[in-house]
CSV table of C-alpha atoms in Angstrom, one decimal:
chain,number,residue,atom,x,y,z
V,95,UNK,CA,17.9,18.8,44.0
V,96,UNK,CA,15.9,15.8,42.6
V,97,UNK,CA,15.5,12.6,44.5
V,98,UNK,CA,15.4,9.1,43.0
V,99,UNK,CA,13.3,7.0,44.6
V,100,UNK,CA,14.9,3.5,46.0
V,101,UNK,CA,13.0,1.3,43.2
V,102,UNK,CA,14.3,3.2,40.6
V,103,UNK,CA,17.7,3.1,42.2
V,104,UNK,CA,17.4,-0.4,42.6
V,105,UNK,CA,16.6,-0.8,39.0
V,106,UNK,CA,19.4,1.3,37.5
V,107,UNK,CA,21.8,-1.1,39.3
V,108,UNK,CA,20.2,-4.3,38.2
V,109,UNK,CA,22.4,-5.8,35.1
V,110,UNK,CA,20.9,-5.5,31.9
V,111,UNK,CA,20.7,-9.3,31.4
V,112,UNK,CA,18.6,-9.7,34.4
V,113,UNK,CA,16.2,-6.8,33.5
V,114,UNK,CA,16.2,-8.8,30.1
V,115,UNK,CA,14.7,-11.5,31.9
V,116,UNK,CA,11.6,-9.8,32.9
V,117,UNK,CA,10.7,-8.8,29.4
V,118,UNK,CA,7.0,-10.4,28.9
V,119,UNK,CA,7.0,-13.3,26.6
V,120,UNK,CA,4.8,-11.5,24.2
V,121,UNK,CA,7.5,-9.2,23.6
V,122,UNK,CA,10.4,-11.6,23.2
V,123,UNK,CA,8.2,-13.5,20.7
V,124,UNK,CA,7.3,-10.3,18.7
V,125,UNK,CA,10.9,-9.2,18.5
V,126,UNK,CA,12.4,-12.5,17.5
V,127,UNK,CA,9.7,-12.8,14.6
V,128,UNK,CA,10.2,-9.4,13.3
V,129,UNK,CA,14.1,-10.1,13.5
V,130,UNK,CA,13.7,-13.4,11.7
V,131,UNK,CA,11.1,-12.2,9.2
V,132,UNK,CA,11.9,-8.7,8.6
V,133,UNK,CA,15.2,-7.2,9.8
V,134,UNK,CA,17.6,-9.7,9.0
V,135,UNK,CA,16.3,-9.9,5.2
V,136,UNK,CA,16.2,-6.0,5.0
V,137,UNK,CA,20.0,-6.0,6.6
V,138,UNK,CA,21.3,-8.8,4.1
V,139,UNK,CA,19.9,-7.0,1.5
V,140,UNK,CA,21.9,-3.7,2.2
V,141,UNK,CA,25.2,-5.9,2.9
V,142,UNK,CA,24.8,-7.8,-0.5
V,143,UNK,CA,24.2,-4.1,-2.1
V,144,UNK,CA,27.3,-2.8,-0.1
V,145,UNK,CA,29.6,-5.0,-1.8
V,146,UNK,CA,29.2,-2.5,-4.9
V,147,UNK,CA,31.6,0.5,-4.9
V,148,UNK,CA,29.6,3.6,-4.4
V,149,UNK,CA,30.3,4.8,-8.1
V,150,UNK,CA,28.9,1.6,-9.4
V,151,UNK,CA,26.1,1.6,-7.0
V,152,UNK,CA,25.3,5.0,-8.2
V,153,UNK,CA,25.8,4.0,-11.7
V,154,UNK,CA,23.3,1.3,-11.2
V,155,UNK,CA,20.5,3.2,-9.2
V,156,UNK,CA,20.8,6.0,-11.4
V,157,UNK,CA,20.9,4.1,-15.0
V,158,UNK,CA,18.6,5.4,-18.0
V,159,UNK,CA,16.6,2.2,-17.7
V,160,UNK,CA,16.2,2.3,-13.7
V,161,UNK,CA,15.3,5.9,-13.6
V,162,UNK,CA,12.4,4.9,-16.2
V,163,UNK,CA,11.2,1.9,-14.4
V,164,UNK,CA,10.9,4.1,-11.3
V,165,UNK,CA,8.7,6.4,-13.0
V,166,UNK,CA,6.3,3.5,-14.3
V,167,UNK,CA,6.3,2.0,-11.3
V,168,UNK,CA,5.7,4.7,-8.7
V,169,UNK,CA,3.8,7.2,-10.8
V,170,UNK,CA,1.3,4.5,-11.8
V,171,UNK,CA,1.0,2.8,-8.5
V,172,UNK,CA,0.4,6.4,-6.7
V,173,UNK,CA,-2.4,6.9,-9.7
V,174,UNK,CA,-4.0,3.4,-8.8
V,175,UNK,CA,-3.8,4.0,-5.2
V,176,UNK,CA,-5.6,7.5,-5.4
V,177,UNK,CA,-8.2,6.3,-7.9
V,178,UNK,CA,-8.8,3.4,-5.6
V,179,UNK,CA,-9.1,5.7,-2.7
V,180,UNK,CA,-12.0,7.5,-4.3
V,181,UNK,CA,-13.8,4.4,-5.7
V,182,UNK,CA,-12.8,2.3,-2.8
V,183,UNK,CA,-14.5,4.6,-0.4
V,184,UNK,CA,-17.5,4.9,-2.6
V,185,UNK,CA,-18.0,1.1,-2.8
V,186,UNK,CA,-17.5,0.9,0.7
V,187,UNK,CA,-20.1,3.3,1.2
V,188,UNK,CA,-22.8,1.5,-1.0
V,189,UNK,CA,-22.0,-1.7,0.8
V,190,UNK,CA,-22.5,-0.3,4.3
V,191,UNK,CA,-25.3,1.9,3.7
V,192,UNK,CA,-27.6,0.4,1.1
V,193,UNK,CA,-29.3,-3.0,1.0
V,194,UNK,CA,-30.0,-4.5,-2.4
V,195,UNK,CA,-30.0,-8.1,-4.2
V,196,UNK,CA,-26.6,-10.2,-4.1
V,197,UNK,CA,-25.2,-7.7,-1.6
V,198,UNK,CA,-23.3,-10.6,0.1
V,199,UNK,CA,-22.1,-11.9,-3.2
V,200,UNK,CA,-20.9,-8.5,-4.3
V,201,UNK,CA,-19.2,-7.9,-0.8
V,202,UNK,CA,-17.5,-11.4,-1.0
V,203,UNK,CA,-16.2,-10.7,-4.8
V,204,UNK,CA,-14.3,-7.7,-3.8
V,205,UNK,CA,-11.9,-9.9,-2.0
V,206,UNK,CA,-11.5,-11.8,-5.1
V,207,UNK,CA,-8.1,-10.4,-6.0
V,208,UNK,CA,-6.7,-11.4,-2.5
V,209,UNK,CA,-7.5,-15.1,-3.3
V,210,UNK,CA,-6.9,-15.1,-7.0
V,211,UNK,CA,-3.3,-15.8,-8.1
V,212,UNK,CA,-1.5,-13.0,-9.7
V,213,UNK,CA,-0.5,-14.7,-12.8
V,214,UNK,CA,-4.1,-15.8,-13.2
V,215,UNK,CA,-5.3,-12.0,-12.8
V,216,UNK,CA,-2.9,-10.9,-15.1
V,217,UNK,CA,-4.0,-13.4,-18.0
V,218,UNK,CA,-7.3,-12.6,-17.4
V,219,UNK,CA,-7.0,-9.0,-17.4
V,220,UNK,CA,-4.7,-9.4,-20.9
V,221,UNK,CA,-7.6,-11.3,-22.3
V,222,UNK,CA,-10.2,-8.9,-21.5
V,223,UNK,CA,-8.6,-5.8,-22.3
V,224,UNK,CA,-7.0,-7.2,-25.5
V,225,UNK,CA,-8.2,-5.8,-28.7
V,226,UNK,CA,-10.5,-8.9,-29.5
V,227,UNK,CA,-11.6,-8.8,-25.7
V,228,UNK,CA,-14.8,-8.1,-24.1
V,229,UNK,CA,-13.6,-4.6,-23.2
V,230,UNK,CA,-10.6,-4.2,-25.4
V,231,UNK,CA,-12.7,-4.7,-28.4
V,232,UNK,CA,-14.8,-1.4,-27.2
V,233,UNK,CA,-12.0,0.7,-26.5
V,234,UNK,CA,-10.2,-0.2,-29.7
V,235,UNK,CA,-12.3,1.8,-31.9
V,236,UNK,CA,-11.7,4.9,-29.7
V,237,UNK,CA,-8.1,4.1,-30.2
V,238,UNK,CA,-7.5,3.1,-26.7
V,239,UNK,CA,-5.3,0.0,-26.3
V,240,UNK,CA,-4.8,-1.2,-22.7
V,241,UNK,CA,-3.0,-4.6,-22.8
V,242,UNK,CA,0.5,-4.5,-23.3
V,243,UNK,CA,1.1,-1.0,-22.4
V,244,UNK,CA,1.7,1.3,-19.5
V,245,UNK,CA,-2.4,1.6,-19.3
V,246,UNK,CA,-2.6,-2.3,-18.6
V,247,UNK,CA,-0.1,-1.8,-15.8
V,248,UNK,CA,-2.2,0.5,-14.5
V,249,UNK,CA,-5.5,-1.7,-14.6
V,250,UNK,CA,-3.5,-4.4,-13.0
V,251,UNK,CA,-2.5,-2.2,-10.1
V,252,UNK,CA,-5.8,-1.0,-9.6
V,253,UNK,CA,-7.3,-4.6,-9.9
V,254,UNK,CA,-4.9,-6.0,-7.0
V,255,UNK,CA,-5.0,-2.7,-4.6
V,256,UNK,CA,-8.7,-2.1,-4.5
V,257,UNK,CA,-9.7,-4.4,-1.9
V,258,UNK,CA,-7.1,-2.9,0.3
V,259,UNK,CA,-9.3,0.5,0.5
V,260,UNK,CA,-12.4,-1.0,0.7
V,261,UNK,CA,-11.8,-3.2,3.6
V,262,UNK,CA,-10.1,-0.5,5.4
V,263,UNK,CA,-12.8,2.1,4.9
V,264,UNK,CA,-15.7,-0.4,5.4
V,265,UNK,CA,-15.2,-1.1,9.1
V,266,UNK,CA,-15.0,2.6,10.0
V,267,UNK,CA,-18.0,3.5,8.1
V,268,UNK,CA,-20.2,0.6,10.0
V,269,UNK,CA,-18.8,2.1,13.4
V,270,UNK,CA,-19.7,5.8,12.6
V,271,UNK,CA,-23.1,7.2,14.2
V,272,UNK,CA,-25.9,8.0,12.1
V,273,UNK,CA,-27.3,10.3,14.4
V,274,UNK,CA,-24.5,12.7,13.9
V,275,UNK,CA,-25.7,13.1,10.2
V,276,UNK,CA,-29.4,13.3,11.0
V,277,UNK,CA,-28.2,16.3,13.4
V,278,UNK,CA,-26.3,18.0,10.6
V,279,UNK,CA,-29.7,17.7,8.4
V,280,UNK,CA,-31.9,19.2,11.1
V,281,UNK,CA,-29.7,22.1,11.4
V,282,UNK,CA,-30.1,22.5,7.4
V,283,UNK,CA,-27.0,20.9,6.0
V,284,UNK,CA,-27.3,19.3,2.7
V,285,UNK,CA,-26.1,15.8,1.7
V,286,UNK,CA,-23.1,17.1,0.3
V,287,UNK,CA,-22.2,19.4,3.2
V,288,UNK,CA,-22.8,16.7,5.8
V,289,UNK,CA,-20.4,14.4,3.8
V,290,UNK,CA,-17.8,17.0,3.3
V,291,UNK,CA,-17.9,18.5,6.8
V,292,UNK,CA,-19.0,15.8,9.2
V,293,UNK,CA,-18.4,12.3,7.7
V,294,UNK,CA,-15.2,12.8,5.5
V,295,UNK,CA,-13.0,14.6,8.3
V,296,UNK,CA,-12.9,11.6,10.9
V,297,UNK,CA,-13.0,9.1,7.8
V,298,UNK,CA,-9.7,10.9,5.8
V,299,UNK,CA,-6.9,9.3,8.2
V,300,UNK,CA,-8.7,5.7,7.4
V,301,UNK,CA,-8.7,6.6,3.6
V,302,UNK,CA,-5.2,7.4,3.6
V,303,UNK,CA,-4.4,4.0,5.2
V,304,UNK,CA,-6.1,2.3,2.7
V,305,UNK,CA,-4.5,4.3,0.1
V,306,UNK,CA,-1.2,3.6,1.9
V,307,UNK,CA,-1.5,0.1,1.7
V,308,UNK,CA,-3.1,-0.1,-1.8
V,309,UNK,CA,0.1,1.9,-2.6
V,310,UNK,CA,2.6,-0.6,-1.4
V,311,UNK,CA,0.5,-3.3,-3.1
V,312,UNK,CA,0.8,-2.1,-6.2
V,313,UNK,CA,4.6,-1.2,-6.2
V,314,UNK,CA,5.5,-4.9,-5.2
V,315,UNK,CA,3.1,-6.4,-7.8
V,316,UNK,CA,4.7,-8.3,-10.4
V,317,UNK,CA,2.7,-11.6,-11.4
V,318,UNK,CA,0.0,-9.5,-13.2
V,319,UNK,CA,2.0,-6.7,-14.6
V,320,UNK,CA,4.5,-8.9,-15.9
V,321,UNK,CA,1.4,-10.7,-18.3
V,322,UNK,CA,-0.4,-7.7,-19.4
V,323,UNK,CA,2.3,-5.3,-20.0
V,324,UNK,CA,4.9,-5.9,-22.8
V,325,UNK,CA,7.8,-5.1,-20.4
V,326,UNK,CA,9.6,-2.7,-23.0
V,327,UNK,CA,12.0,-0.5,-21.3
V,328,UNK,CA,11.4,3.4,-21.5
V,329,UNK,CA,7.4,2.2,-22.1
V,330,UNK,CA,5.7,-0.2,-19.5
V,331,UNK,CA,8.7,-1.9,-18.0
V,332,UNK,CA,8.3,-1.7,-14.0
V,333,UNK,CA,10.7,-2.1,-11.2
V,334,UNK,CA,10.1,-5.4,-10.2
V,335,UNK,CA,10.4,-6.9,-13.7
V,336,UNK,CA,13.9,-5.1,-14.0
V,337,UNK,CA,15.0,-6.9,-10.8
V,338,UNK,CA,13.8,-10.0,-12.2
V,339,UNK,CA,15.8,-9.7,-15.4
V,340,UNK,CA,19.0,-8.5,-13.6
V,341,UNK,CA,18.3,-11.7,-11.5
V,342,UNK,CA,18.3,-13.8,-14.8
V,343,UNK,CA,21.7,-12.2,-16.0
V,344,UNK,CA,23.2,-13.3,-12.6
V,345,UNK,CA,23.6,-9.6,-11.7
V,346,UNK,CA,22.6,-10.3,-8.0
V,347,UNK,CA,24.2,-7.0,-6.8
V,348,UNK,CA,22.9,-5.2,-9.3
V,349,UNK,CA,19.4,-6.6,-8.7
V,350,UNK,CA,19.9,-5.6,-5.1
V,351,UNK,CA,20.7,-2.0,-5.6
V,352,UNK,CA,17.4,-1.8,-7.8
V,353,UNK,CA,15.7,-3.1,-4.8
V,354,UNK,CA,17.1,-1.0,-2.2
V,355,UNK,CA,16.3,2.1,-4.2
V,356,UNK,CA,12.6,0.6,-4.4
V,357,UNK,CA,12.5,0.2,-0.8
V,358,UNK,CA,13.9,3.7,0.2
V,359,UNK,CA,11.6,5.4,-2.2
V,360,UNK,CA,8.5,3.5,-1.1
V,361,UNK,CA,9.5,3.9,2.8
V,362,UNK,CA,9.8,7.9,2.0
V,363,UNK,CA,6.3,7.9,0.6
V,364,UNK,CA,4.7,5.7,3.2
V,365,UNK,CA,6.2,8.0,5.8
V,366,UNK,CA,4.8,11.0,4.1
V,367,UNK,CA,1.1,9.3,4.0
V,368,UNK,CA,1.7,8.4,7.6
V,369,UNK,CA,2.8,12.4,8.4
V,370,UNK,CA,-0.7,13.1,6.6
V,371,UNK,CA,-2.6,10.7,8.7
V,372,UNK,CA,-1.1,12.1,11.7
V,373,UNK,CA,-2.0,15.8,10.7
V,374,UNK,CA,-5.4,14.9,9.9
V,375,UNK,CA,-6.1,13.2,13.2
V,376,UNK,CA,-4.7,16.3,14.8
V,377,UNK,CA,-6.8,18.7,12.7
V,378,UNK,CA,-10.0,16.6,13.5
V,379,UNK,CA,-9.2,16.6,17.2
V,380,UNK,CA,-9.3,20.3,17.3
């Protein structure tokens, strides 16, 4: 028979509202802020979408144009996040491990997509990658068209999500001990073996975090993609633009349905990435 301590018994008999009064102020402020800024808007969005009958909800969510925008949005965002996962890690490695002229300038330039208005970024990318632009004119003879295509959407997503990976990986690289690498070299490991078996395992969860942040940013991007793409259905129309088009047609519930689907798919993918992060940490701790 288990015995309950007097303090626990007194705690159980204390009314809930009195126990709530002993919650630290930091918790109260956090819960209040999250409720106002996160929970209430999400609940309101679900309530707005619930005004549509289930059959109508399903018809909007699975319409041909909606499915095409999901494909463009998520497939392109995943591609951009994975590509930045590789090159963003490489950029962070160079910025941490090497000293070279104008290093601080380049390091500061990485944050430019954070400060640059997305519409300005879209206009700049559309100009540079147009058939007459600096880069577009070099790609045009090869039959590669970037501006006003799905490729342009990918370029815009890569541009705006790159800093998330670099700034997530960079501090972890700075804190990693060089002595472990030197020990691996002394034991005969090559540079590639040292990176693959010594550096990458503890760095992998951090890279996944950066990829998740970059993916989330790319999925919700609107300002730059709407300019660099042609917004043609079934070609390069993304879900955020489709939502805006629904709003222009005063179809608020329809726009909310697309938004909920976008939110749900993003949440599932982020949970999957978090699961991979947890698995990587458990694997590394063994």
